[in-house]
PDB file of C-alpha atoms and ligand atoms in Angstrom:
ATOM      1  CA  UNK A 716      83.440 -44.829-217.099  1.00 89.00           C
ATOM      2  CA  UNK A 717      81.490 -41.748-219.191  1.00 95.00           C
ATOM      3  CA  UNK A 718      83.366 -41.058-222.000  1.00 97.00           C
ATOM      4  CA  UNK A 719      81.343 -38.001-224.452  1.00 98.00           C
ATOM      5  CA  UNK A 720      82.738 -38.483-227.705  1.00 98.00           C
ATOM      6  CA  UNK A 721      82.369 -35.408-229.961  1.00 98.00           C
ATOM      7  CA  UNK A 722      83.245 -36.117-233.956  1.00 97.00           C
ATOM      8  CA  UNK A 723      81.194 -35.587-236.525  1.00 97.00           C
ATOM      9  CA  UNK A 724      82.987 -38.149-238.783  1.00 96.00           C
ATOM     10  CA  UNK A 725      79.655 -40.794-237.557  1.00 96.00           C
ATOM     11  CA  UNK A 726      81.679 -43.954-239.408  1.00 96.00           C
ATOM     12  CA  UNK A 727      84.666 -43.291-236.734  1.00 96.00           C
ATOM     13  CA  UNK A 728      82.081 -41.920-233.846  1.00 97.00           C
ATOM     14  CA  UNK A 729      80.472 -45.173-234.713  1.00 96.00           C
ATOM     15  CA  UNK A 730      83.980 -47.585-234.337  1.00 95.00           C
ATOM     16  CA  UNK A 731      85.265 -45.589-231.431  1.00 97.00           C
ATOM     17  CA  UNK A 732      81.750 -45.977-229.607  1.00 96.00           C
ATOM     18  CA  UNK A 733      81.991 -49.957-230.560  1.00 95.00           C
ATOM     19  CA  UNK A 734      85.282 -50.370-229.560  1.00 94.00           C
ATOM     20  CA  UNK A 735      84.532 -48.283-225.424  1.00 94.00           C
ATOM     21  CA  UNK A 736      81.056 -50.298-225.433  1.00 91.00           C
ATOM     22  CA  UNK A 737      83.668 -53.279-225.499  1.00 88.00           C
ATOM     23  CA  UNK A 738      86.006 -52.430-222.996  1.00 87.00           C
ATOM     24  CA  UNK A 739      82.774 -51.732-220.271  1.00 86.00           C
ATOM     25  CA  UNK A 740      82.806 -48.454-220.824  1.00 92.00           C
ATOM     26  CA  UNK A 741      79.639 -45.818-220.897  1.00 93.00           C
ATOM     27  CA  UNK A 742      79.473 -44.114-224.155  1.00 96.00           C
ATOM     28  CA  UNK A 743      78.195 -40.651-225.639  1.00 97.00           C
ATOM     29  CA  UNK A 744      78.204 -39.336-228.829  1.00 98.00           C
ATOM     30  CA  UNK A 745      78.026 -35.598-230.147  1.00 98.00           C
ATOM     31  CA  UNK A 746      78.484 -35.026-233.677  1.00 97.00           C
ATOM     32  CA  UNK A 747      78.608 -30.816-233.659  1.00 97.00           C
ATOM     33  CA  UNK A 748      80.481 -28.371-231.485  1.00 97.00           C
ATOM     34  CA  UNK A 749      77.388 -27.160-229.796  1.00 97.00           C
ATOM     35  CA  UNK A 750      75.622 -30.359-228.504  1.00 97.00           C
ATOM     36  CA  UNK A 751      79.120 -31.160-227.540  1.00 98.00           C
ATOM     37  CA  UNK A 752      79.584 -28.171-225.304  1.00 97.00           C
ATOM     38  CA  UNK A 753      76.231 -28.575-224.124  1.00 97.00           C
ATOM     39  CA  UNK A 754      76.751 -32.257-223.162  1.00 97.00           C
ATOM     40  CA  UNK A 755      80.083 -32.209-221.217  1.00 97.00           C
ATOM     41  CA  UNK A 756      78.230 -28.683-219.176  1.00 96.00           C
ATOM     42  CA  UNK A 757      75.287 -31.104-218.618  1.00 93.00           C
ATOM     43  CA  UNK A 758      77.055 -34.733-217.854  1.00 93.00           C
ATOM     44  CA  UNK A 759      79.352 -35.210-215.071  1.00 92.00           C
ATOM     45  CA  UNK A 760      81.994 -36.923-217.471  1.00 96.00           C
ATOM     46  CA  UNK A 761      85.097 -38.951-216.741  1.00 94.00           C
ATOM     47  CA  UNK A 762      86.370 -38.481-219.842  1.00 97.00           C
ATOM     48  CA  UNK A 763      85.951 -35.838-222.964  1.00 98.00           C
ATOM     49  CA  UNK A 764      87.294 -37.016-226.497  1.00 98.00           C
ATOM     50  CA  UNK A 765      87.384 -33.830-228.575  1.00 97.00           C
ATOM     51  CA  UNK A 766      87.879 -33.639-232.705  1.00 96.00           C
ATOM     52  CA  UNK A 767      89.038 -30.585-233.406  1.00 94.00           C
ATOM     53  CA  UNK A 768      87.327 -29.094-236.793  1.00 93.00           C
ATOM     54  CA  UNK A 769      83.609 -29.939-235.751  1.00 95.00           C
ATOM     55  CA  UNK A 770      80.368 -28.002-237.173  1.00 96.00           C
ATOM     56  CA  UNK A 771      79.801 -25.240-235.186  1.00 94.00           C
ATOM     57  CA  UNK A 772      81.259 -24.711-232.042  1.00 95.00           C
ATOM     58  CA  UNK A 773      85.383 -26.374-232.745  1.00 95.00           C
ATOM     59  CA  UNK A 774      86.718 -27.794-230.553  1.00 96.00           C
ATOM     60  CA  UNK A 775      90.238 -25.252-229.611  1.00 95.00           C
ATOM     61  CA  UNK A 776      86.698 -23.095-228.806  1.00 97.00           C
ATOM     62  CA  UNK A 777      85.007 -26.196-226.822  1.00 97.00           C
ATOM     63  CA  UNK A 778      88.223 -27.367-224.443  1.00 97.00           C
ATOM     64  CA  UNK A 779      88.926 -23.516-223.604  1.00 97.00           C
ATOM     65  CA  UNK A 780      85.104 -22.496-222.163  1.00 97.00           C
ATOM     66  CA  UNK A 781      85.116 -26.123-219.993  1.00 97.00           C
ATOM     67  CA  UNK A 782      88.701 -25.222-218.885  1.00 96.00           C
ATOM     68  CA  UNK A 783      87.434 -21.266-217.953  1.00 96.00           C
ATOM     69  CA  UNK A 784      84.155 -22.969-215.941  1.00 95.00           C
ATOM     70  CA  UNK A 785      86.602 -24.594-213.661  1.00 94.00           C
ATOM     71  CA  UNK A 786      85.577 -28.471-215.464  1.00 94.00           C
ATOM     72  CA  UNK A 787      88.730 -29.906-215.090  1.00 91.00           C
ATOM     73  CA  UNK A 788      87.434 -33.574-216.981  1.00 95.00           C
ATOM     74  CA  UNK A 789      89.958 -34.741-218.932  1.00 96.00           C
ATOM     75  CA  UNK A 790      90.194 -34.179-222.342  1.00 97.00           C
ATOM     76  CA  UNK A 791      91.869 -36.200-225.509  1.00 97.00           C
ATOM     77  CA  UNK A 792      91.838 -34.101-228.570  1.00 95.00           C
ATOM     78  CA  UNK A 793      91.230 -35.731-232.168  1.00 94.00           C
ATOM     79  CA  UNK A 794      93.174 -33.433-235.134  1.00 88.00           C
ATOM     80  CA  UNK A 795      93.140 -35.420-238.425  1.00 82.00           C
ATOM     81  CA  UNK A 796      96.439 -33.058-239.316  1.00 73.00           C
ATOM     82  CA  UNK A 797     100.168 -34.041-237.705  1.00 71.00           C
ATOM     83  CA  UNK A 798     100.668 -30.486-237.550  1.00 74.00           C
ATOM     84  CA  UNK A 799     102.873 -29.167-234.319  1.00 80.00           C
ATOM     85  CA  UNK A 800      99.967 -26.111-234.947  1.00 82.00           C
ATOM     86  CA  UNK A 801      97.384 -27.999-233.232  1.00 80.00           C
ATOM     87  CA  UNK A 802      98.351 -30.017-231.259  1.00 81.00           C
ATOM     88  CA  UNK A 803     100.657 -26.681-229.230  1.00 85.00           C
ATOM     89  CA  UNK A 804      96.990 -24.445-229.688  1.00 86.00           C
ATOM     90  CA  UNK A 805      95.055 -27.639-228.156  1.00 86.00           C
ATOM     91  CA  UNK A 806      97.545 -27.927-225.583  1.00 88.00           C
ATOM     92  CA  UNK A 807      97.424 -23.929-225.038  1.00 90.00           C
ATOM     93  CA  UNK A 808      93.880 -24.895-224.757  1.00 92.00           C
ATOM     94  CA  UNK A 809      93.938 -27.037-222.103  1.00 94.00           C
ATOM     95  CA  UNK A 810      93.819 -30.533-223.471  1.00 95.00           C
ATOM     96  CA  UNK A 811      95.542 -33.016-221.748  1.00 95.00           C
ATOM     97  CA  UNK A 812      96.215 -35.313-224.586  1.00 94.00           C
ATOM     98  CA  UNK A 813      96.935 -35.506-228.321  1.00 92.00           C
ATOM     99  CA  UNK A 814      96.190 -38.020-230.691  1.00 93.00           C
ATOM    100  CA  UNK A 815      96.264 -37.430-234.648  1.00 92.00           C
ATOM    101  CA  UNK A 816      93.831 -39.351-237.116  1.00 91.00           C
ATOM    102  CA  UNK A 817      94.092 -42.142-238.682  1.00 91.00           C
ATOM    103  CA  UNK A 818      95.660 -43.882-235.210  1.00 92.00           C
ATOM    104  CA  UNK A 819      95.615 -47.135-233.473  1.00 92.00           C
ATOM    105  CA  UNK A 820      92.784 -48.033-231.109  1.00 94.00           C
ATOM    106  CA  UNK A 821      94.963 -50.296-228.989  1.00 92.00           C
ATOM    107  CA  UNK A 822      96.804 -46.619-228.520  1.00 94.00           C
ATOM    108  CA  UNK A 823      93.305 -44.415-228.387  1.00 96.00           C
ATOM    109  CA  UNK A 824      92.799 -46.921-225.517  1.00 93.00           C
ATOM    110  CA  UNK A 825      95.852 -46.377-223.641  1.00 92.00           C
ATOM    111  CA  UNK A 826      95.724 -43.235-223.597  1.00 94.00           C
ATOM    112  CA  UNK A 827      92.546 -42.938-222.384  1.00 94.00           C
ATOM    113  CA  UNK A 828      92.954 -45.114-219.845  1.00 90.00           C
ATOM    114  CA  UNK A 829      96.020 -43.579-218.758  1.00 89.00           C
ATOM    115  CA  UNK A 830      94.489 -40.007-218.366  1.00 92.00           C
ATOM    116  CA  UNK A 831      91.279 -41.832-216.567  1.00 88.00           C
ATOM    117  CA  UNK A 832      93.694 -43.197-214.356  1.00 83.00           C
ATOM    118  CA  UNK A 833      95.690 -40.206-213.571  1.00 83.00           C
ATOM    119  CA  UNK A 834      92.459 -38.411-212.630  1.00 77.00           C
ATOM    120  CA  UNK A 835      91.686 -41.414-210.500  1.00 74.00           C
ATOM    121  CA  UNK A 836      94.960 -40.828-208.589  1.00 64.00           C
ATOM    122  CA  UNK A 837      94.885 -44.214-208.662  1.00 66.00           C
ATOM    123  CA  UNK A 838      98.953 -45.100-208.886  1.00 68.00           C
ATOM    124  CA  UNK A 839      98.500 -48.785-209.878  1.00 80.00           C
ATOM    125  CA  UNK A 840      96.091 -50.718-212.371  1.00 83.00           C
ATOM    126  CA  UNK A 841      94.954 -53.153-209.905  1.00 91.00           C
ATOM    127  CA  UNK A 842      91.716 -51.869-207.764  1.00 92.00           C
ATOM    128  CA  UNK A 843      91.649 -53.926-204.194  1.00 93.00           C
ATOM    129  CA  UNK A 844      89.085 -53.554-201.712  1.00 95.00           C
ATOM    130  CA  UNK A 845      89.958 -56.730-199.216  1.00 95.00           C
ATOM    131  CA  UNK A 846      90.341 -59.838-200.709  1.00 96.00           C
ATOM    132  CA  UNK A 847      88.745 -58.922-203.712  1.00 97.00           C
ATOM    133  CA  UNK A 848      90.647 -57.560-206.927  1.00 97.00           C
ATOM    134  CA  UNK A 849      90.160 -55.256-210.127  1.00 95.00           C
ATOM    135  CA  UNK A 850      92.831 -55.317-212.967  1.00 93.00           C
ATOM    136  CA  UNK A 851      91.621 -51.701-215.130  1.00 87.00           C
ATOM    137  CA  UNK A 852      94.054 -52.899-218.022  1.00 83.00           C
ATOM    138  CA  UNK A 853      94.037 -56.456-218.131  1.00 88.00           C
ATOM    139  CA  UNK A 854      90.224 -55.935-216.848  1.00 90.00           C
ATOM    140  CA  UNK A 855      90.862 -59.559-214.585  1.00 95.00           C
ATOM    141  CA  UNK A 856      88.423 -60.014-211.421  1.00 97.00           C
ATOM    142  CA  UNK A 857      89.384 -62.370-208.443  1.00 97.00           C
ATOM    143  CA  UNK A 858      88.518 -62.681-205.441  1.00 97.00           C
ATOM    144  CA  UNK A 859      90.237 -64.850-202.419  1.00 94.00           C
ATOM    145  CA  UNK A 860      92.005 -67.593-205.530  1.00 94.00           C
ATOM    146  CA  UNK A 861      89.061 -67.083-207.707  1.00 96.00           C
ATOM    147  CA  UNK A 862      88.207 -65.469-210.921  1.00 97.00           C
ATOM    148  CA  UNK A 863      85.460 -64.342-211.472  1.00 97.00           C
ATOM    149  CA  UNK A 864      83.902 -63.131-214.414  1.00 96.00           C
ATOM    150  CA  UNK A 865      81.616 -60.363-215.267  1.00 95.00           C
ATOM    151  CA  UNK A 866      79.597 -58.840-218.280  1.00 92.00           C
ATOM    152  CA  UNK A 867      81.446 -55.542-219.374  1.00 89.00           C
ATOM    153  CA  UNK A 868      78.924 -53.837-217.241  1.00 89.00           C
ATOM    154  CA  UNK A 869      79.440 -56.211-214.700  1.00 94.00           C
ATOM    155  CA  UNK A 870      82.805 -54.709-214.628  1.00 94.00           C
ATOM    156  CA  UNK A 871      82.080 -50.984-215.566  1.00 92.00           C
ATOM    157  CA  UNK A 872      80.147 -51.289-212.055  1.00 95.00           C
ATOM    158  CA  UNK A 873      82.348 -53.413-209.960  1.00 96.00           C
ATOM    159  CA  UNK A 874      85.165 -50.865-210.863  1.00 93.00           C
ATOM    160  CA  UNK A 875      83.182 -47.759-210.374  1.00 93.00           C
ATOM    161  CA  UNK A 876      82.184 -48.888-206.901  1.00 96.00           C
ATOM    162  CA  UNK A 877      85.364 -49.884-206.305  1.00 94.00           C
ATOM    163  CA  UNK A 878      87.232 -46.187-207.013  1.00 91.00           C
ATOM    164  CA  UNK A 879      84.750 -44.447-204.645  1.00 92.00           C
ATOM    165  CA  UNK A 880      85.587 -47.402-202.150  1.00 94.00           C
ATOM    166  CA  UNK A 881      84.426 -46.777-197.923  1.00 94.00           C
ATOM    167  CA  UNK A 882      81.640 -44.030-200.318  1.00 95.00           C
ATOM    168  CA  UNK A 883      77.972 -43.656-200.336  1.00 96.00           C
ATOM    169  CA  UNK A 884      77.510 -43.959-204.548  1.00 95.00           C
ATOM    170  CA  UNK A 885      74.011 -42.789-204.832  1.00 93.00           C
ATOM    171  CA  UNK A 886      72.323 -44.638-207.809  1.00 90.00           C
ATOM    172  CA  UNK A 887      72.414 -41.290-209.717  1.00 89.00           C
ATOM    173  CA  UNK A 888      76.099 -41.408-209.606  1.00 91.00           C
ATOM    174  CA  UNK A 889      75.735 -44.758-210.861  1.00 92.00           C
ATOM    175  CA  UNK A 890      73.900 -43.849-213.660  1.00 89.00           C
ATOM    176  CA  UNK A 891      75.999 -41.279-214.192  1.00 88.00           C
ATOM    177  CA  UNK A 892      78.754 -43.132-214.680  1.00 90.00           C
ATOM    178  CA  UNK A 893      78.239 -46.443-215.609  1.00 90.00           C
ATOM    179  CA  UNK A 894      75.269 -45.876-218.349  1.00 88.00           C
ATOM    180  CA  UNK A 895      75.720 -44.000-221.059  1.00 85.00           C
ATOM    181  CA  UNK A 896      72.492 -41.186-222.626  1.00 79.00           C
ATOM    182  CA  UNK A 897      69.763 -44.343-223.070  1.00 79.00           C
ATOM    183  CA  UNK A 898      69.593 -45.350-219.544  1.00 77.00           C
ATOM    184  CA  UNK A 899      66.153 -45.172-218.186  1.00 75.00           C
ATOM    185  CA  UNK A 900      66.064 -43.538-215.358  1.00 68.00           C
ATOM    186  CA  UNK A 901      63.002 -45.354-214.136  1.00 66.00           C
ATOM    187  CA  UNK A 902      64.179 -48.559-214.607  1.00 72.00           C
ATOM    188  CA  UNK A 903      65.364 -50.726-211.832  1.00 87.00           C
ATOM    189  CA  UNK A 904      68.613 -51.512-214.482  1.00 90.00           C
ATOM    190  CA  UNK A 905      70.888 -50.835-211.694  1.00 91.00           C
ATOM    191  CA  UNK A 906      69.341 -53.056-208.538  1.00 91.00           C
ATOM    192  CA  UNK A 907      69.513 -56.312-211.326  1.00 93.00           C
ATOM    193  CA  UNK A 908      72.646 -55.247-211.124  1.00 94.00           C
ATOM    194  CA  UNK A 909      74.181 -54.504-208.081  1.00 96.00           C
ATOM    195  CA  UNK A 910      72.218 -58.012-207.276  1.00 96.00           C
ATOM    196  CA  UNK A 911      74.205 -60.204-210.680  1.00 97.00           C
ATOM    197  CA  UNK A 912      77.392 -58.534-208.833  1.00 97.00           C
ATOM    198  CA  UNK A 913      76.685 -59.770-205.144  1.00 97.00           C
ATOM    199  CA  UNK A 914      75.930 -63.389-206.598  1.00 97.00           C
ATOM    200  CA  UNK A 915      79.132 -62.630-208.591  1.00 97.00           C
ATOM    201  CA  UNK A 916      81.074 -61.515-205.741  1.00 96.00           C
ATOM    202  CA  UNK A 917      79.332 -62.256-202.638  1.00 96.00           C
ATOM    203  CA  UNK A 918      77.418 -64.520-202.327  1.00 95.00           C
ATOM    204  CA  UNK A 919      80.155 -67.619-201.993  1.00 94.00           C
ATOM    205  CA  UNK A 920      82.321 -65.307-199.089  1.00 93.00           C
ATOM    206  CA  UNK A 921      80.639 -64.957-195.272  1.00 93.00           C
ATOM    207  CA  UNK A 922      82.379 -61.551-195.514  1.00 94.00           C
ATOM    208  CA  UNK A 923      79.789 -59.179-197.774  1.00 96.00           C
ATOM    209  CA  UNK A 924      81.756 -56.052-199.712  1.00 97.00           C
ATOM    210  CA  UNK A 925      78.364 -54.729-201.845  1.00 97.00           C
ATOM    211  CA  UNK A 926      76.295 -52.403-198.788  1.00 96.00           C
ATOM    212  CA  UNK A 927      73.105 -51.429-199.101  1.00 95.00           C
ATOM    213  CA  UNK A 928      72.572 -47.060-198.021  1.00 94.00           C
ATOM    214  CA  UNK A 929      69.078 -47.018-197.194  1.00 92.00           C
ATOM    215  CA  UNK A 930      67.639 -44.549-199.433  1.00 88.00           C
ATOM    216  CA  UNK A 931      70.563 -44.178-200.484  1.00 90.00           C
ATOM    217  CA  UNK A 932      72.661 -45.880-202.051  1.00 93.00           C
ATOM    218  CA  UNK A 933      75.403 -48.305-201.977  1.00 96.00           C
ATOM    219  CA  UNK A 934      78.554 -49.037-200.961  1.00 97.00           C
ATOM    220  CA  UNK A 935      81.455 -51.016-201.354  1.00 97.00           C
ATOM    221  CA  UNK A 936      83.764 -51.539-198.033  1.00 96.00           C
ATOM    222  CA  UNK A 937      84.970 -54.536-196.038  1.00 90.00           C
ATOM    223  CA  UNK A 938      82.744 -53.898-193.577  1.00 77.00           C
TER     224      UNK A 938
HETATM  225 CA1   CA B2246      86.467 -33.570-237.576  1.00 54.75          CA
END
């Protein structure tokens, strides 16, 4: 899952980025309204965290613009004031949820998870394909009765494949949703990580779940 954080307070932005990265999200930060709006239009983010008070275009303007462009990406609005007016204008502008700064990171995370889940219409945080299970909240992954330890990038990649189970995901889709802006699209990082995942998910099992689709990408499916 890839998240755009539009926040001009450097300390807060890097705190959010670090925290989200630890949880396996790919994160890009935009420090002003104009670059935030540009990024949000260019990249198919899974969620946008949008501060209201920004240099350049403000958060409310950006939110309205994105909704006008029919961009349905979930938006979590941040504001410094616990002000009912701000909250109402944020929701009126098309934001999906709202959080007042300063906030507790655990609550921030919970809201992000809820918004992403709502958008992927996964009713439960537990994704299942055959005997493979991934819990998006506890981050526990099991195959059969065996627990599988994954790094945060491996987890993010598997989560993305499982959310799209049965459908071919291209390398471009993977790079757009699992990696952030620092990703070098000419590298073979994706193949490397798919191979790591195969070793952990498939190698010891007769029944393989991760399949390559020649010239297209990968698909995770039962058979
Ligand atoms: Ca601000």
